[in-house]
Amino acid sequence: MIILAIESSCDETAAAVIKNGKVLSNIVSSQTEHSAFGGVIPEIASRAHLRMISTVVNQALSKSRLTLADIEAIAVTTSPGLAGALLVGANFAKGLALRLNIPLIPVNHIEGHLYSGFLVSETIEFPFISLVVSGGHTSLFYVTSFHEYSILGSTRDDAAGEAFDKTSKMLGLGYPGGPIMDKLAKNGNPSAYIFPRAMMQKDSLQFSYSGLKTAVRVFLQHNYPEGDFHDNIHNICASVQEAIIEPLVKKSFNALKQMKVNTLVVAGGVSANSRLRSELERLAQKKSVKLFIPDIQYCIDNAAMIGSLAEKKITKQKTSDHYMSYNITVNSSALRSPKK
Ligand code: KG4
Ligand code: ZN
């Protein structure tokens, strides 16, 4: 089956072509318009999607060496995300599907991340634990099939990526903060300062990052009232990064232990973090855990994960009739209630 997938839930306009599980093209256009604001401005995001969407879809088609006439179904992210941003992708996909008279498959963005490990390996076995960690989400899932999973724990407030972005803004480093701090942290000492790690009770699989930005603000006011912290920026970044990463690593391995499984899949933009990757790899080796982290191009928001999941849902569930309706809606808030 050949699927054209479209993703526009936040600040990446993305399109991909998937053929029988293989990614033929995966185009991502990241909006740079938000960097001056230290966060995504929804109205700017919608307008930028509108500007880019047909270019990105055309690029995905031409890279795949296919034409619209070859496409058999269209998959599109319909939730969660910024309402205006989702509407651009959803309406574009709907128009195209109607014109081509082919099925339109609505896909949940978080579910896209959740199953993105299958883009690197078809051999991942259920059940597994999935850590989805991005600018909007930080959750641990227990996944038993392509249509069944449950949430084991989530952030109570800020997501891990948001913690990177907000502390980066405070440090005057720019947006998105994660990759900038990751790079600076490489030359710093992660134990130079101890910032708080929240919800670290033994069995808790919940996260909380809102206290971290307050702790960083108080640290800066107390130690650098003149704002002259830049000579120490490497140590500060490494220490803040450690406070974000450590709960992610510890709780992922606690979840594996609690649920008695030994496969961990990690996805979402923050899984590009080099310290998170190396700590997970070190522990996975030590504890004989099978670890799958997609390539960076599939960790950040992308349409390949949307198309790949749509294809799996159709072929493995054999429920394509369910997806034949053009009556889709977008839903900006959170994850739909997972099936138990
Ligand atoms: O999955 P994603 O592209 O979009 C959302 O759905 O949020 O994730 C974006 C988030 C941003 O908060 C960004 O700062 C973070 O991922 N990020 C990183 C790194 N690369 C991206 N965080 C830490 N280290 C990185 N190398
Ligand atoms: Zn995402």
mmCIF file of C-alpha atoms and ligand atoms in Angstrom, residues 9-12 109 113 133-137 160-162 164-165 175-179 182 241 268-274 299-301, ligand 1:
data_model
loop_
_atom_site.group_PDB
_atom_site.id
_atom_site.type_symbol
_atom_site.label_atom_id
_atom_site.label_comp_id
_atom_site.label_asym_id
_atom_site.label_seq_id
_atom_site.Cartn_x
_atom_site.Cartn_y
_atom_site.Cartn_z
ATOM 1 C CA SER A 9 0.283 19.754 14.609
ATOM 2 C CA CYS A 10 2.826 22.257 15.903
ATOM 3 C CA ASP A 11 5.742 24.045 14.224
ATOM 4 C CA GLU A 12 6.886 21.480 11.665
ATOM 5 C CA HIS A 109 0.268 12.521 16.884
ATOM 6 C CA HIS A 113 5.584 8.929 18.265
ATOM 7 C CA VAL A 133 9.254 12.886 25.435
ATOM 8 C CA SER A 134 8.833 16.105 23.477
ATOM 9 C CA GLY A 135 8.078 19.813 23.801
ATOM 10 C CA GLY A 136 4.448 19.068 24.621
ATOM 11 C CA HIS A 137 4.486 15.584 26.141
ATOM 12 C CA ALA A 160 10.716 17.795 29.475
ATOM 13 C CA GLY A 161 11.247 19.654 26.168
ATOM 14 C CA GLU A 162 9.394 22.629 27.617
ATOM 15 C CA PHE A 164 14.724 22.772 28.139
ATOM 16 C CA ASP A 165 13.019 25.543 26.155
ATOM 17 C CA TYR A 175 14.648 28.515 20.912
ATOM 18 C CA PRO A 176 14.361 25.576 20.678
ATOM 19 C CA GLY A 177 16.451 25.253 23.818
ATOM 20 C CA GLY A 178 17.029 21.466 23.839
ATOM 21 C CA PRO A 179 19.589 21.205 21.031
ATOM 22 C CA ASP A 182 22.645 19.688 24.673
ATOM 23 C CA GLN A 241 20.152 18.869 31.551
ATOM 24 C CA GLY A 268 9.741 12.511 20.610
ATOM 25 C CA GLY A 269 12.022 15.504 20.056
ATOM 26 C CA VAL A 270 13.887 15.212 23.383
ATOM 27 C CA SER A 271 15.024 11.687 22.478
ATOM 28 C CA ALA A 272 17.528 13.465 20.201
ATOM 29 C CA ASN A 273 19.365 14.488 23.394
ATOM 30 C CA SER A 274 22.845 12.982 23.432
ATOM 31 C CA CYS A 299 12.359 11.561 16.706
ATOM 32 C CA ILE A 300 11.381 15.116 15.903
ATOM 33 C CA ASP A 301 7.898 15.793 14.533
HETATM 34 O O1 KG4 B 1 8.683 16.138 19.118
HETATM 35 P P1 KG4 B 1 9.057 17.572 18.868
HETATM 36 O O2 KG4 B 1 9.784 17.889 17.581
HETATM 37 O O3 KG4 B 1 7.798 18.498 18.917
HETATM 38 C C1 KG4 B 1 6.793 18.360 19.886
HETATM 39 O O4 KG4 B 1 5.853 17.564 19.650
HETATM 40 O O5 KG4 B 1 6.965 19.017 20.942
HETATM 41 O O6 KG4 B 1 9.926 18.067 20.118
HETATM 42 C C2 KG4 B 1 10.437 19.354 20.223
HETATM 43 C C3 KG4 B 1 11.142 19.469 21.568
HETATM 44 C C4 KG4 B 1 11.590 20.901 21.898
HETATM 45 O O7 KG4 B 1 11.196 21.196 23.217
HETATM 46 C C5 KG4 B 1 13.120 20.821 21.786
HETATM 47 O O8 KG4 B 1 13.783 21.718 22.652
HETATM 48 C C6 KG4 B 1 13.381 19.383 22.153
HETATM 49 O O9 KG4 B 1 12.328 18.654 21.554
HETATM 50 N N1 KG4 B 1 14.674 18.889 21.632
HETATM 51 C C7 KG4 B 1 15.697 18.525 22.435
HETATM 52 C C8 KG4 B 1 16.768 18.189 21.573
HETATM 53 N N2 KG4 B 1 16.358 18.336 20.281
HETATM 54 C C9 KG4 B 1 15.052 18.760 20.334
HETATM 55 N N3 KG4 B 1 15.786 18.479 23.773
HETATM 56 C C10 KG4 B 1 16.961 18.094 24.288
HETATM 57 N N4 KG4 B 1 18.048 17.776 23.549
HETATM 58 C C11 KG4 B 1 18.000 17.796 22.194
HETATM 59 N N5 KG4 B 1 19.088 17.474 21.479
#
